[in-house]
Amino acid sequence: MAPSIPPVDVSRLAREIRARDRSVLSRAITLVESKRADHRRAAAALTQALLAATGKAVRVGITGAPGVGKSTTIDALGTMLTGKGHKVAVLAVDPSSRRTGGSILADKTRMAHLANDPNAFIRPSPASGTLGGVAAKTRETMLLCEAAGHDVVLVETVGVGQSEIAVADMTDFFLVLMLPGAGDELQGLKKGIVELADMIAVNKADGDNIARAKAAAAEYRAALHILSPRSPNWSPPVVTYSALTGDGIAALWAKVLDHRERFTASGELAVRRGEQQVKWMWEMLEERLFAPLRSGRTLKAALPRIEAEVAAGRLAPNAAVEKLADMLGL
Ligand SMILES: Nc1nc2c(ncn2[C@@H]2O[C@H](COP(=O)(O)OP(=O)(O)OP(=O)(O)O)[C@@H](O)[C@H]2O)c(=O)[nH]1
Ligand SMILES: [Mg+2]
């Protein structure tokens, strides 16, 4: 028989997290990331117990193409913030398995200051899986970090695909980083990510790049001008900065705080968060309902054949659904 693992003492865990014990926070995140059903239930009870202590952080999502300088920016911004007395949590959503071993190490060296900062907590993306699963774990981790007293949460994601939407959906402010180069700018615009942006920041505005960064920013301003803003209280600004020299980082953060003040005053922050929370619930429910489809052995074995039959026109799509529903006992 497997050695029995003691059941999780949820109220004790909650108490220790609120007492800001870092090692307990790490353990609790491991619990949240576990796939075991009993762990999942304990994690839900823990989140519920901590709920009143969550939600007080400024939640910022950060995206941009590989190499744009996300990690360097988080290091510079995070260090500035801990210097002002904040406690900063850095999380990531990356459903590709990119972030294994070496990459985590590489990230830590790119965040050399923050990695050694007692007021910063860096947690890499949960292991690869479905985007819904990875995003859910990151959201739960964010809540734990807030309960442990982190008042700024920075969530990084790679500048590709659906993970950006997932991060925009879990944060108050979505920051899109760009490089000083026209080609990239136009690409970004086409991808529609810009429509999610609460601010565009052109990084690497240092040395020979300053003029090019300013030109890129001007192009963006013109392009954003023709989009109708998501809120009457906020037209997404375009700024330039350098994560390397730190020039413009303070001004960048001032915009985040300006946005927060306005959205708090208008009530939009509360509305946005409320909508996000309901959306998270539905996403998790869908994920849960889909799980048997992905893991059930009989079904998994039958699916390729059923799919092939549907593709070949031998099985009607609705008849296939009836068959699958029967197999699932639905
Ligand atoms: N000149 C200059 N270089 C920078 C700046 N910010 C980052 N870099 C460099 O750009 C490279 C990529 O920076 P990262 O911070 O690792 O970029 P990233 O967006 O996190 O990259 P991925 O995690 O691979 O997607 C590194 O060599 C940095 O030193 C900046 O403001 N100016
Ligand atoms: Mg990085």
Tab-separated table of C-alpha atoms and ligand atoms in Angstrom:
chain	number	residue	atom	x	y	z
A	1	MET	CA	0.000	0.000	0.000
A	2	ALA	CA	1.168	3.517	-0.745
A	3	PRO	CA	2.170	5.497	2.352
A	4	SER	CA	-0.767	7.555	3.450
A	5	ILE	CA	-0.346	11.277	2.996
A	6	PRO	CA	-1.811	13.282	5.878
A	7	PRO	CA	-4.909	15.220	4.899
A	8	VAL	CA	-4.370	18.930	4.295
A	9	ASP	CA	-5.151	21.124	7.286
A	10	VAL	CA	-6.820	23.904	5.337
A	11	SER	CA	-7.473	26.361	8.144
A	12	ARG	CA	-3.922	26.081	9.396
A	13	LEU	CA	-2.573	26.562	5.873
A	14	ALA	CA	-4.787	29.624	5.438
A	15	ARG	CA	-3.561	31.075	8.714
A	16	GLU	CA	0.094	30.538	7.819
A	17	ILE	CA	-0.324	32.046	4.358
A	18	ARG	CA	-1.887	35.148	5.879
A	19	ALA	CA	1.073	35.277	8.263
A	20	ARG	CA	3.157	35.641	5.068
A	21	ASP	CA	5.201	32.487	5.420
A	22	ARG	CA	6.924	32.051	2.042
A	23	SER	CA	7.637	28.351	2.331
A	24	VAL	CA	3.978	27.740	3.180
A	25	LEU	CA	2.966	29.832	0.167
A	26	SER	CA	5.125	27.650	-2.095
A	27	ARG	CA	3.610	24.515	-0.589
A	28	ALA	CA	0.100	25.849	-1.055
A	29	ILE	CA	0.820	26.626	-4.712
A	30	THR	CA	2.027	23.062	-5.178
A	31	LEU	CA	-1.290	21.945	-3.718
A	32	VAL	CA	-3.182	24.198	-6.126
A	33	GLU	CA	-1.198	22.795	-9.060
A	34	SER	CA	-1.788	19.178	-8.079
A	35	LYS	CA	-4.050	17.115	-10.297
A	36	ARG	CA	-5.257	14.859	-7.472
A	37	ALA	CA	-8.958	15.158	-6.750
A	38	ASP	CA	-8.497	15.433	-2.965
A	39	HIS	CA	-5.865	18.147	-3.473
A	40	ARG	CA	-8.198	19.997	-5.808
A	41	ARG	CA	-10.923	19.977	-3.171
A	42	ALA	CA	-8.480	21.134	-0.490
A	43	ALA	CA	-7.253	23.906	-2.819
A	44	ALA	CA	-10.814	25.082	-3.384
A	45	ALA	CA	-11.487	25.125	0.367
A	46	LEU	CA	-8.245	27.038	0.875
A	47	THR	CA	-9.129	29.675	-1.750
A	48	GLN	CA	-12.547	30.057	-0.187
A	49	ALA	CA	-11.024	30.477	3.275
A	50	LEU	CA	-8.678	33.148	1.951
A	51	LEU	CA	-11.114	34.917	-0.345
A	52	ALA	CA	-11.656	37.959	1.860
A	53	ALA	CA	-7.882	38.501	1.954
A	54	THR	CA	-7.564	38.511	-1.852
A	55	GLY	CA	-8.219	41.083	-4.530
A	56	LYS	CA	-6.216	43.932	-3.068
A	57	ALA	CA	-3.289	43.763	-5.490
A	58	VAL	CA	-2.701	45.709	-8.664
A	59	ARG	CA	-2.827	42.946	-11.269
A	60	VAL	CA	-0.836	43.651	-14.401
A	61	GLY	CA	-0.569	41.350	-17.426
A	62	ILE	CA	2.554	41.699	-19.559
A	63	THR	CA	2.961	40.341	-23.055
A	64	GLY	CA	5.198	40.778	-26.058
A	65	ALA	CA	7.094	38.810	-28.669
A	66	PRO	CA	9.989	36.592	-27.544
A	67	GLY	CA	13.014	38.773	-26.852
A	68	VAL	CA	11.060	42.015	-26.489
A	69	GLY	CA	12.326	42.264	-22.912
A	70	LYS	CA	9.501	40.993	-20.705
A	71	SER	CA	11.768	39.430	-18.090
A	72	THR	CA	14.133	42.410	-18.067
A	73	THR	CA	11.153	44.756	-17.707
A	74	ILE	CA	9.687	42.748	-14.836
A	75	ASP	CA	13.067	42.771	-13.130
A	76	ALA	CA	13.414	46.552	-13.447
A	77	LEU	CA	9.792	47.350	-12.603
A	78	GLY	CA	9.589	44.818	-9.790
A	79	THR	CA	12.783	46.088	-8.207
A	80	MET	CA	11.540	49.669	-8.372
A	81	LEU	CA	8.310	48.581	-6.667
A	82	THR	CA	9.895	46.570	-3.873
A	83	GLY	CA	12.125	49.617	-3.347
A	84	LYS	CA	8.938	51.592	-2.682
A	85	GLY	CA	7.852	49.042	-0.092
A	86	HIS	CA	5.588	46.875	-2.247
A	87	LYS	CA	5.531	43.101	-2.221
A	88	VAL	CA	5.623	41.819	-5.783
A	89	ALA	CA	4.533	38.430	-7.133
A	90	VAL	CA	5.650	37.390	-10.611
A	91	LEU	CA	3.630	34.639	-12.304
A	92	ALA	CA	3.503	33.296	-15.830
A	93	VAL	CA	1.104	31.643	-18.250
A	94	ASP	CA	2.911	29.594	-20.835
A	95	PRO	CA	1.057	26.453	-21.916
A	96	SER	CA	3.882	25.381	-24.212
A	97	SER	CA	6.507	23.245	-22.520
A	98	ARG	CA	9.086	25.896	-23.352
A	99	ARG	CA	9.736	26.716	-19.738
A	100	THR	CA	11.500	23.609	-18.610
A	101	GLY	CA	14.781	23.427	-16.737
A	102	GLY	CA	17.034	25.720	-18.681
A	103	SER	CA	14.392	28.312	-19.458
A	104	ILE	CA	13.436	28.773	-15.840
A	105	LEU	CA	17.088	29.254	-15.046
A	106	ALA	CA	17.483	31.647	-17.948
A	107	ASP	CA	14.496	33.589	-16.672
A	108	LYS	CA	15.925	33.797	-13.201
A	109	THR	CA	19.147	35.230	-14.563
A	110	ARG	CA	17.145	37.757	-16.583
A	111	MET	CA	15.438	38.637	-13.316
A	112	ALA	CA	18.625	38.584	-11.301
A	113	HIS	CA	17.655	41.393	-8.932
A	114	LEU	CA	14.140	40.224	-8.277
A	115	ALA	CA	15.179	36.583	-7.879
A	116	ASN	CA	17.186	37.585	-4.802
A	117	ASP	CA	14.731	40.109	-3.465
A	118	PRO	CA	12.994	38.998	-0.239
A	119	ASN	CA	9.979	41.139	-1.170
A	120	ALA	CA	9.506	39.459	-4.529
A	121	PHE	CA	8.059	36.028	-5.192
A	122	ILE	CA	8.676	34.451	-8.601
A	123	ARG	CA	6.749	31.388	-9.684
A	124	PRO	CA	7.187	29.954	-13.186
A	125	SER	CA	4.227	28.890	-15.303
A	126	PRO	CA	2.484	25.698	-14.201
A	127	ALA	CA	3.578	22.698	-16.238
A	128	SER	CA	2.250	22.416	-19.760
A	129	GLY	CA	-1.313	21.292	-20.210
A	130	THR	CA	-4.438	22.763	-21.708
A	131	LEU	CA	-4.431	26.550	-21.706
A	132	GLY	CA	-7.576	26.493	-19.570
A	133	GLY	CA	-5.860	24.326	-16.993
A	134	VAL	CA	-2.660	26.376	-16.915
A	135	ALA	CA	-4.578	29.668	-16.669
A	136	ALA	CA	-6.774	28.341	-13.851
A	137	LYS	CA	-3.718	27.350	-11.804
A	138	THR	CA	-2.139	30.759	-12.351
A	139	ARG	CA	-5.334	32.511	-11.229
A	140	GLU	CA	-5.509	30.441	-8.065
A	141	THR	CA	-1.829	31.089	-7.417
A	142	MET	CA	-2.469	34.810	-7.837
A	143	LEU	CA	-5.130	34.695	-5.132
A	144	LEU	CA	-2.792	32.859	-2.757
A	145	CYS	CA	-0.065	35.438	-3.387
A	146	GLU	CA	-2.494	38.247	-2.636
A	147	ALA	CA	-3.556	36.602	0.591
A	148	ALA	CA	0.129	36.369	1.507
A	149	GLY	CA	0.374	40.145	1.237
A	150	HIS	CA	1.649	40.718	-2.299
A	151	ASP	CA	0.115	43.981	-3.415
A	152	VAL	CA	1.422	43.895	-6.983
A	153	VAL	CA	1.012	40.847	-9.217
A	154	LEU	CA	2.789	40.788	-12.579
A	155	VAL	CA	1.662	38.011	-14.926
A	156	GLU	CA	3.899	37.372	-17.913
A	157	THR	CA	2.889	35.532	-21.051
A	158	VAL	CA	4.496	34.847	-24.382
A	159	GLY	CA	3.287	36.981	-27.245
A	160	VAL	CA	1.436	34.260	-29.040
A	161	GLY	CA	-2.165	33.225	-29.355
A	162	GLN	CA	-4.807	32.539	-26.794
A	163	SER	CA	-2.615	32.774	-23.721
A	164	GLU	CA	-2.624	36.562	-24.104
A	165	ILE	CA	-6.396	36.619	-23.866
A	166	ALA	CA	-6.212	34.378	-20.804
A	167	VAL	CA	-3.820	36.806	-19.109
A	168	ALA	CA	-5.855	39.871	-20.098
A	169	ASP	CA	-8.808	38.064	-18.496
A	170	MET	CA	-7.075	37.648	-15.156
A	171	THR	CA	-5.562	41.123	-14.779
A	172	ASP	CA	-6.684	44.718	-14.277
A	173	PHE	CA	-4.239	46.203	-16.736
A	174	PHE	CA	-2.855	44.600	-19.865
A	175	LEU	CA	0.532	45.898	-20.955
A	176	VAL	CA	1.741	45.108	-24.467
A	177	LEU	CA	5.469	45.470	-25.064
A	178	MET	CA	6.839	46.223	-28.498
A	179	LEU	CA	10.198	46.608	-30.158
A	180	PRO	CA	11.389	49.718	-31.977
A	181	GLY	CA	10.802	48.444	-35.516
A	182	ALA	CA	7.948	49.159	-37.908
A	183	GLY	CA	7.514	45.607	-39.178
A	184	ASP	CA	6.828	44.241	-35.733
A	185	GLU	CA	4.437	47.046	-34.977
A	186	LEU	CA	2.199	46.292	-37.909
A	187	GLN	CA	2.253	42.598	-37.143
A	188	GLY	CA	1.117	43.276	-33.622
A	189	LEU	CA	-1.720	45.410	-34.864
A	190	LYS	CA	-2.933	42.698	-37.177
A	191	LYS	CA	-3.009	40.126	-34.431
A	192	GLY	CA	-5.666	42.113	-32.643
A	193	ILE	CA	-3.779	41.982	-29.360
A	194	VAL	CA	-3.571	45.726	-29.478
A	195	GLU	CA	-7.314	45.838	-28.949
A	196	LEU	CA	-6.772	44.231	-25.560
A	197	ALA	CA	-3.986	46.624	-24.594
A	198	ASP	CA	-4.453	49.143	-21.806
A	199	MET	CA	-1.065	50.524	-22.776
A	200	ILE	CA	1.566	49.913	-25.422
A	201	ALA	CA	5.148	50.351	-24.301
A	202	VAL	CA	8.001	50.388	-26.784
A	203	ASN	CA	11.030	48.917	-25.011
A	204	LYS	CA	14.750	49.273	-25.743
A	205	ALA	CA	14.500	53.036	-26.209
A	206	ASP	CA	18.201	53.441	-25.448
A	207	GLY	CA	21.394	54.213	-27.391
A	208	ASP	CA	20.886	54.207	-31.134
A	209	ASN	CA	17.334	52.967	-30.747
A	210	ILE	CA	15.798	56.063	-29.178
A	211	ALA	CA	14.708	57.714	-32.422
A	212	ARG	CA	13.353	54.463	-33.846
A	213	ALA	CA	11.435	53.776	-30.647
A	214	LYS	CA	9.865	57.227	-30.756
A	215	ALA	CA	8.905	56.766	-34.399
A	216	ALA	CA	7.321	53.409	-33.602
A	217	ALA	CA	5.406	54.956	-30.706
A	218	ALA	CA	4.063	57.685	-32.989
A	219	GLU	CA	2.862	55.059	-35.444
A	220	TYR	CA	1.084	53.247	-32.652
A	221	ARG	CA	-0.567	56.382	-31.393
A	222	ALA	CA	-1.928	57.016	-34.863
A	223	ALA	CA	-3.118	53.432	-35.176
A	224	LEU	CA	-4.753	53.398	-31.722
A	225	HIS	CA	-6.486	56.637	-32.523
A	226	ILE	CA	-8.747	54.927	-35.016
A	227	LEU	CA	-9.724	52.125	-32.638
A	228	SER	CA	-12.575	52.993	-30.342
A	229	PRO	CA	-11.355	52.659	-26.759
A	230	ARG	CA	-12.876	49.958	-24.552
A	231	SER	CA	-13.665	52.493	-21.850
A	232	PRO	CA	-14.762	56.137	-22.095
A	233	ASN	CA	-12.389	56.771	-19.178
A	234	TRP	CA	-9.240	55.424	-20.770
A	235	SER	CA	-7.488	55.896	-24.086
A	236	PRO	CA	-4.568	53.443	-24.092
A	237	PRO	CA	-1.365	55.500	-24.021
A	238	VAL	CA	1.794	54.652	-25.934
A	239	VAL	CA	5.085	55.165	-24.125
A	240	THR	CA	8.750	54.437	-24.768
A	241	TYR	CA	11.184	53.199	-22.129
A	242	SER	CA	14.290	51.151	-21.544
A	243	ALA	CA	14.236	48.170	-19.221
A	244	LEU	CA	18.012	48.129	-19.426
A	245	THR	CA	18.698	51.696	-18.246
A	246	GLY	CA	15.440	52.097	-16.327
A	247	ASP	CA	14.546	55.271	-18.257
A	248	GLY	CA	10.785	55.616	-18.440
A	249	ILE	CA	9.985	52.781	-16.030
A	250	ALA	CA	8.639	55.143	-13.348
A	251	ALA	CA	6.500	56.954	-15.924
A	252	LEU	CA	5.193	53.608	-17.164
A	253	TRP	CA	4.106	52.638	-13.655
A	254	ALA	CA	2.510	56.054	-13.120
A	255	LYS	CA	0.187	55.249	-16.048
A	256	VAL	CA	-0.807	51.963	-14.440
A	257	LEU	CA	-1.696	53.799	-11.235
A	258	ASP	CA	-3.555	56.515	-13.138
A	259	HIS	CA	-5.643	53.814	-14.828
A	260	ARG	CA	-6.300	52.200	-11.471
A	261	GLU	CA	-7.486	55.430	-9.897
A	262	ARG	CA	-9.851	56.163	-12.738
A	263	PHE	CA	-11.245	52.653	-12.901
A	264	THR	CA	-11.738	52.513	-9.156
A	265	ALA	CA	-13.540	55.847	-9.179
A	266	SER	CA	-15.775	54.899	-12.115
A	267	GLY	CA	-16.550	51.463	-10.670
A	268	GLU	CA	-15.160	49.776	-13.772
A	269	LEU	CA	-12.509	47.921	-11.802
A	270	ALA	CA	-15.108	46.171	-9.671
A	271	VAL	CA	-17.231	45.401	-12.727
A	272	ARG	CA	-14.269	44.038	-14.683
A	273	ARG	CA	-13.224	41.803	-11.813
A	274	GLY	CA	-16.732	40.563	-11.196
A	275	GLU	CA	-17.118	39.629	-14.845
A	276	GLN	CA	-13.723	37.957	-14.822
A	277	GLN	CA	-14.621	35.870	-11.821
A	278	VAL	CA	-17.820	34.576	-13.379
A	279	LYS	CA	-15.922	33.818	-16.578
A	280	TRP	CA	-13.269	31.903	-14.580
A	281	MET	CA	-16.010	29.830	-13.017
A	282	TRP	CA	-17.417	28.862	-16.395
A	283	GLU	CA	-13.991	28.105	-17.810
A	284	MET	CA	-13.207	25.805	-14.922
A	285	LEU	CA	-16.555	24.113	-15.207
A	286	GLU	CA	-15.998	23.505	-18.909
A	287	GLU	CA	-12.529	22.214	-18.203
A	288	ARG	CA	-13.959	19.859	-15.603
A	289	LEU	CA	-16.710	18.634	-17.894
A	290	PHE	CA	-14.223	18.024	-20.671
A	291	ALA	CA	-11.797	16.116	-18.469
A	292	PRO	CA	-13.494	12.704	-18.910
A	293	LEU	CA	-13.280	13.164	-22.660
A	294	ARG	CA	-9.540	13.635	-22.433
A	295	SER	CA	-8.747	11.034	-19.817
A	296	GLY	CA	-11.405	8.329	-20.114
A	297	ARG	CA	-9.635	5.323	-21.587
A	298	THR	CA	-12.499	3.733	-23.528
A	299	LEU	CA	-13.511	7.038	-24.933
A	300	LYS	CA	-9.955	8.032	-25.821
A	301	ALA	CA	-9.570	4.755	-27.689
A	302	ALA	CA	-12.851	5.197	-29.535
A	303	LEU	CA	-12.477	8.872	-30.461
A	304	PRO	CA	-10.056	8.573	-33.409
A	305	ARG	CA	-12.306	5.962	-35.034
A	306	ILE	CA	-15.439	8.042	-34.472
A	307	GLU	CA	-13.684	11.125	-35.816
A	308	ALA	CA	-12.574	9.216	-38.896
A	309	GLU	CA	-16.108	7.960	-39.503
A	310	VAL	CA	-17.428	11.515	-39.238
A	311	ALA	CA	-14.708	12.821	-41.575
A	312	ALA	CA	-15.462	10.092	-44.114
A	313	GLY	CA	-19.127	10.942	-44.098
A	314	ARG	CA	-20.213	7.558	-42.755
A	315	LEU	CA	-21.347	8.863	-39.380
A	316	ALA	CA	-23.477	11.974	-39.007
A	317	PRO	CA	-21.960	14.518	-36.584
A	318	ASN	CA	-25.093	14.562	-34.432
A	319	ALA	CA	-25.224	10.763	-34.388
A	320	ALA	CA	-21.581	10.772	-33.265
A	321	VAL	CA	-22.415	13.152	-30.426
A	322	GLU	CA	-25.273	10.885	-29.300
A	323	LYS	CA	-22.904	7.952	-29.299
A	324	LEU	CA	-20.259	9.831	-27.282
A	325	ALA	CA	-22.852	11.128	-24.842
A	326	ASP	CA	-24.038	7.555	-24.291
A	327	MET	CA	-20.486	6.460	-23.601
A	328	LEU	CA	-20.131	9.286	-21.079
A	329	GLY	CA	-23.424	8.404	-19.490
A	330	LEU	CA	-24.799	11.871	-20.237
B	1	LIG	N1	19.194	47.491	-25.387
B	1	LIG	C1	18.270	46.917	-24.630
B	1	LIG	N2	18.205	45.578	-24.536
B	1	LIG	C2	17.264	45.033	-23.776
B	1	LIG	C3	16.314	45.818	-23.073
B	1	LIG	N3	15.472	45.000	-22.406
B	1	LIG	C4	15.883	43.739	-22.688
B	1	LIG	N4	16.959	43.760	-23.511
B	1	LIG	C5	17.694	42.580	-24.012
B	1	LIG	O1	16.845	41.827	-24.843
B	1	LIG	C6	17.088	40.424	-24.672
B	1	LIG	C7	15.794	39.695	-24.331
B	1	LIG	O2	15.337	40.149	-23.053
B	1	LIG	P1	14.341	39.288	-22.145
B	1	LIG	O3	14.003	40.142	-20.985
B	1	LIG	O4	14.888	37.961	-21.863
B	1	LIG	O5	13.113	39.144	-23.120
B	1	LIG	P2	11.773	38.285	-22.942
B	1	LIG	O6	10.702	39.054	-23.610
B	1	LIG	O7	11.570	37.950	-21.516
B	1	LIG	O8	12.116	36.998	-23.766
B	1	LIG	P3	11.415	35.548	-23.706
B	1	LIG	O9	11.213	35.188	-22.250
B	1	LIG	O10	12.386	34.651	-24.388
B	1	LIG	O11	10.134	35.658	-24.458
B	1	LIG	C8	18.155	40.319	-23.610
B	1	LIG	O12	19.403	40.159	-24.238
B	1	LIG	C9	18.077	41.637	-22.890
B	1	LIG	O13	19.291	42.015	-22.310
B	1	LIG	C10	16.411	47.259	-23.183
B	1	LIG	O14	15.650	48.030	-22.614
B	1	LIG	N5	17.404	47.728	-23.976
B	2	MG	MG	11.327	36.038	-20.525
